[in-house]
Amino acid sequence: MTRLTERLGRLVVGLFLYGFTMAMMVESTLGLDPWDVFHEGVATQVPLTFGQVVIVTGAVVLLLWIPLKQVPGIGTVLNVIIIGLAADFGIALIDQPDNIWLRGLLLVGGVVGNGFAGALYIGAQLGPGPRDGLWLGLVRRTGRSVRFWRTTIEVTVLAVGFLLGGTVGVGTVLYALTIGPIVQFFLPLTHVDVSAGKLSQPVPD
């Protein structure tokens, strides 16, 4: 197996798992991350499934890369397609639990799994997702901080999604507080050291 084949395998598995864990959080009904609040809110207003909205939103955001002169990678393109398909697959497969404790387990499993999945596809280093690439491009073009642009974008999509009917709750807070540390925990296990030509454990600062 070549390095590129292995990286592509990690990418595809990571993206599929990312979409599936999004479905776990949707089915918990306890709150979603900001972008998924937006996706769910839009899905309540248009004749599209949650996953289809994820795909359309990703494609539209990718168009916003053009004036920012951002260059997508194969991971960026596959991100637009696979995550939405996996999310719809997960939503169709997972029954929404009646028990609050089972819903809580579904939420926690979704958040932790989402963090691992994010580390897996980020670690493959085959291009950022369209949403991440948007704030990265704005940082590069404007000189404003990552914190400023990421916060601005996520607060905006969260507010719009909530007004459209997306689910905001304890899961939204849990995701915001834990997803960064979870991804950082898993990155050393998933990062690919491209320059060295081999899989690497440490993650550059």
Tab-separated table of C-alpha atoms in Angstrom:
chain	number	residue	atom	x	y	z
A	1	MET	CA	0.000	0.000	0.000
A	2	THR	CA	1.452	3.369	-1.010
A	3	ARG	CA	1.559	6.344	1.321
A	4	LEU	CA	-0.973	8.193	-0.830
A	5	THR	CA	-3.329	5.213	-0.781
A	6	GLU	CA	-3.057	5.041	2.993
A	7	ARG	CA	-3.666	8.768	3.327
A	8	LEU	CA	-6.706	8.520	1.068
A	9	GLY	CA	-7.988	5.608	3.128
A	10	ARG	CA	-7.625	7.600	6.341
A	11	LEU	CA	-9.325	10.563	4.682
A	12	VAL	CA	-12.356	8.604	3.463
A	13	VAL	CA	-12.798	6.727	6.752
A	14	GLY	CA	-12.436	9.967	8.692
A	15	LEU	CA	-14.976	11.810	6.548
A	16	PHE	CA	-17.496	8.975	6.711
A	17	LEU	CA	-17.126	8.685	10.476
A	18	TYR	CA	-17.419	12.466	10.786
A	19	GLY	CA	-20.772	12.441	8.993
A	20	PHE	CA	-22.001	9.401	10.921
A	21	THR	CA	-21.167	11.006	14.277
A	22	MET	CA	-23.011	14.131	13.164
A	23	ALA	CA	-26.037	11.867	12.743
A	24	MET	CA	-25.527	10.530	16.272
A	25	MET	CA	-25.704	14.074	17.636
A	26	VAL	CA	-28.763	14.861	15.512
A	27	GLU	CA	-30.563	11.773	16.824
A	28	SER	CA	-29.677	12.634	20.431
A	29	THR	CA	-31.789	15.824	20.024
A	30	LEU	CA	-29.682	17.432	22.767
A	31	GLY	CA	-27.957	20.093	20.693
A	32	LEU	CA	-25.600	20.389	17.743
A	33	ASP	CA	-22.418	22.210	16.838
A	34	PRO	CA	-22.936	25.646	15.196
A	35	TRP	CA	-22.703	24.520	11.570
A	36	ASP	CA	-25.039	21.584	12.176
A	37	VAL	CA	-27.545	23.851	13.914
A	38	PHE	CA	-27.490	25.793	10.634
A	39	HIS	CA	-27.778	22.628	8.510
A	40	GLU	CA	-30.696	21.326	10.562
A	41	GLY	CA	-32.401	24.726	10.563
A	42	VAL	CA	-32.186	24.986	6.782
A	43	ALA	CA	-33.406	21.386	6.406
A	44	THR	CA	-36.600	22.298	8.290
A	45	GLN	CA	-37.309	25.040	5.745
A	46	VAL	CA	-36.513	23.373	2.415
A	47	PRO	CA	-37.387	20.010	0.798
A	48	LEU	CA	-33.913	18.576	1.406
A	49	THR	CA	-32.561	16.073	3.906
A	50	PHE	CA	-30.042	17.084	6.563
A	51	GLY	CA	-27.218	15.470	4.612
A	52	GLN	CA	-28.260	17.111	1.362
A	53	VAL	CA	-28.173	20.496	3.086
A	54	VAL	CA	-24.668	19.656	4.361
A	55	ILE	CA	-23.571	18.928	0.786
A	56	VAL	CA	-25.173	22.033	-0.737
A	57	THR	CA	-23.789	24.259	2.032
A	58	GLY	CA	-20.311	22.805	1.562
A	59	ALA	CA	-20.483	23.473	-2.191
A	60	VAL	CA	-21.659	27.065	-1.682
A	61	VAL	CA	-18.946	27.733	0.907
A	62	LEU	CA	-16.396	26.271	-1.498
A	63	LEU	CA	-17.438	28.872	-4.086
A	64	LEU	CA	-16.554	31.545	-1.529
A	65	TRP	CA	-12.970	30.285	-1.709
A	66	ILE	CA	-12.623	31.755	-5.202
A	67	PRO	CA	-12.309	35.447	-4.225
A	68	LEU	CA	-10.136	34.396	-1.275
A	69	LYS	CA	-7.783	32.601	-3.685
A	70	GLN	CA	-7.951	29.439	-1.607
A	71	VAL	CA	-6.925	26.242	-3.430
A	72	PRO	CA	-8.918	23.102	-2.548
A	73	GLY	CA	-7.361	19.680	-2.208
A	74	ILE	CA	-8.881	16.300	-2.918
A	75	GLY	CA	-9.835	16.161	0.754
A	76	THR	CA	-11.806	19.377	0.357
A	77	VAL	CA	-13.850	18.004	-2.531
A	78	LEU	CA	-14.478	14.634	-0.872
A	79	ASN	CA	-15.456	16.473	2.319
A	80	VAL	CA	-18.313	18.181	0.475
A	81	ILE	CA	-19.692	14.846	-0.752
A	82	ILE	CA	-18.950	12.132	1.793
A	83	ILE	CA	-19.917	13.842	5.057
A	84	GLY	CA	-23.442	14.654	3.901
A	85	LEU	CA	-24.020	11.149	2.527
A	86	ALA	CA	-22.717	9.582	5.740
A	87	ALA	CA	-24.906	11.876	7.849
A	88	ASP	CA	-28.063	10.820	5.996
A	89	PHE	CA	-26.998	7.168	6.240
A	90	GLY	CA	-26.552	7.512	10.004
A	91	ILE	CA	-29.859	9.324	10.482
A	92	ALA	CA	-31.670	6.562	8.567
A	93	LEU	CA	-29.903	3.842	10.572
A	94	ILE	CA	-30.082	5.243	14.128
A	95	ASP	CA	-33.386	5.221	15.993
A	96	GLN	CA	-33.906	8.200	18.281
A	97	PRO	CA	-33.849	6.871	21.870
A	98	ASP	CA	-36.706	7.690	24.241
A	99	ASN	CA	-34.485	7.324	27.318
A	100	ILE	CA	-32.625	10.534	28.219
A	101	TRP	CA	-29.576	8.578	29.372
A	102	LEU	CA	-29.327	6.750	26.057
A	103	ARG	CA	-29.671	10.076	24.274
A	104	GLY	CA	-26.870	11.421	26.457
A	105	LEU	CA	-24.649	8.460	25.555
A	106	LEU	CA	-25.454	9.010	21.889
A	107	LEU	CA	-24.461	12.656	22.239
A	108	VAL	CA	-21.199	11.974	24.074
A	109	GLY	CA	-20.285	9.184	21.660
A	110	GLY	CA	-21.041	11.520	18.770
A	111	VAL	CA	-18.867	14.317	20.127
A	112	VAL	CA	-15.890	12.057	20.937
A	113	GLY	CA	-16.237	10.163	17.655
A	114	ASN	CA	-16.517	13.438	15.771
A	115	GLY	CA	-13.278	14.635	17.331
A	116	PHE	CA	-11.493	11.417	16.373
A	117	ALA	CA	-12.919	11.569	12.853
A	118	GLY	CA	-11.823	15.181	12.483
A	119	ALA	CA	-8.293	14.304	13.584
A	120	LEU	CA	-8.253	11.388	11.134
A	121	TYR	CA	-9.151	13.422	8.052
A	122	ILE	CA	-7.121	16.476	9.109
A	123	GLY	CA	-4.134	14.221	9.771
A	124	ALA	CA	-4.275	12.878	6.213
A	125	GLN	CA	-3.268	16.388	5.040
A	126	LEU	CA	-5.150	16.253	1.746
A	127	GLY	CA	-6.936	19.593	2.040
A	128	PRO	CA	-9.098	21.316	4.664
A	129	GLY	CA	-12.864	21.107	4.700
A	130	PRO	CA	-14.710	23.930	2.916
A	131	ARG	CA	-15.870	25.542	6.173
A	132	ASP	CA	-12.394	25.516	7.733
A	133	GLY	CA	-10.901	26.765	4.492
A	134	LEU	CA	-13.269	29.736	4.580
A	135	TRP	CA	-11.955	31.140	7.848
A	136	LEU	CA	-8.384	30.193	6.934
A	137	GLY	CA	-8.740	32.212	3.728
A	138	LEU	CA	-10.256	35.180	5.560
A	139	VAL	CA	-7.399	35.122	8.078
A	140	ARG	CA	-4.845	35.130	5.283
A	141	ARG	CA	-6.550	37.871	3.266
A	142	THR	CA	-7.466	40.231	6.109
A	143	GLY	CA	-4.762	39.698	8.693
A	144	ARG	CA	-7.361	39.308	11.443
A	145	SER	CA	-6.918	36.490	13.943
A	146	VAL	CA	-8.140	32.904	13.620
A	147	ARG	CA	-10.176	33.436	16.798
A	148	PHE	CA	-11.917	36.478	15.309
A	149	TRP	CA	-12.964	34.890	12.021
A	150	ARG	CA	-13.835	31.461	13.377
A	151	THR	CA	-15.901	32.967	16.200
A	152	THR	CA	-17.620	35.416	13.837
A	153	ILE	CA	-18.559	32.717	11.344
A	154	GLU	CA	-19.694	30.151	13.907
A	155	VAL	CA	-21.748	32.617	15.948
A	156	THR	CA	-23.416	33.794	12.725
A	157	VAL	CA	-24.343	30.314	11.465
A	158	LEU	CA	-25.448	29.301	14.971
A	159	ALA	CA	-27.785	32.301	15.242
A	160	VAL	CA	-29.221	31.820	11.751
A	161	GLY	CA	-29.656	28.085	12.293
A	162	PHE	CA	-31.399	28.622	15.635
A	163	LEU	CA	-33.805	31.142	14.086
A	164	LEU	CA	-34.583	28.617	11.342
A	165	GLY	CA	-35.361	25.876	13.850
A	166	GLY	CA	-32.037	24.119	14.436
A	167	THR	CA	-31.464	22.377	17.774
A	168	VAL	CA	-29.407	24.310	20.318
A	169	GLY	CA	-28.885	22.696	23.712
A	170	VAL	CA	-26.439	21.120	26.109
A	171	GLY	CA	-24.799	19.334	23.180
A	172	THR	CA	-23.963	22.681	21.605
A	173	VAL	CA	-22.116	23.756	24.746
A	174	LEU	CA	-20.458	20.354	25.201
A	175	TYR	CA	-19.201	20.406	21.621
A	176	ALA	CA	-17.846	23.948	21.892
A	177	LEU	CA	-15.947	23.180	25.113
A	178	THR	CA	-14.525	19.765	24.242
A	179	ILE	CA	-14.039	19.363	20.494
A	180	GLY	CA	-10.706	21.220	20.414
A	181	PRO	CA	-9.081	19.143	23.177
A	182	ILE	CA	-10.501	15.916	21.722
A	183	VAL	CA	-9.089	16.605	18.253
A	184	GLN	CA	-5.751	17.633	19.776
A	185	PHE	CA	-5.657	14.394	21.779
A	186	PHE	CA	-6.167	12.228	18.687
A	187	LEU	CA	-4.008	14.194	16.229
A	188	PRO	CA	-0.684	12.657	17.340
A	189	LEU	CA	-2.154	9.248	16.507
A	190	THR	CA	-3.452	10.238	13.077
A	191	HIS	CA	-1.060	12.900	11.740
A	192	VAL	CA	0.848	12.122	8.555
A	193	ASP	CA	4.332	13.610	8.350
A	194	VAL	CA	4.363	14.436	4.634
A	195	SER	CA	7.837	15.961	4.600
A	196	ALA	CA	9.450	12.913	6.148
A	197	GLY	CA	7.652	10.554	3.803
A	198	LYS	CA	6.180	8.419	6.560
A	199	LEU	CA	3.492	8.315	9.171
A	200	SER	CA	4.478	10.343	12.183
A	201	GLN	CA	3.331	10.451	15.771
A	202	PRO	CA	4.209	14.027	16.808
A	203	VAL	CA	2.097	16.924	15.589
A	204	PRO	CA	3.869	20.176	14.683
A	205	ASP	CA	2.928	23.159	16.866
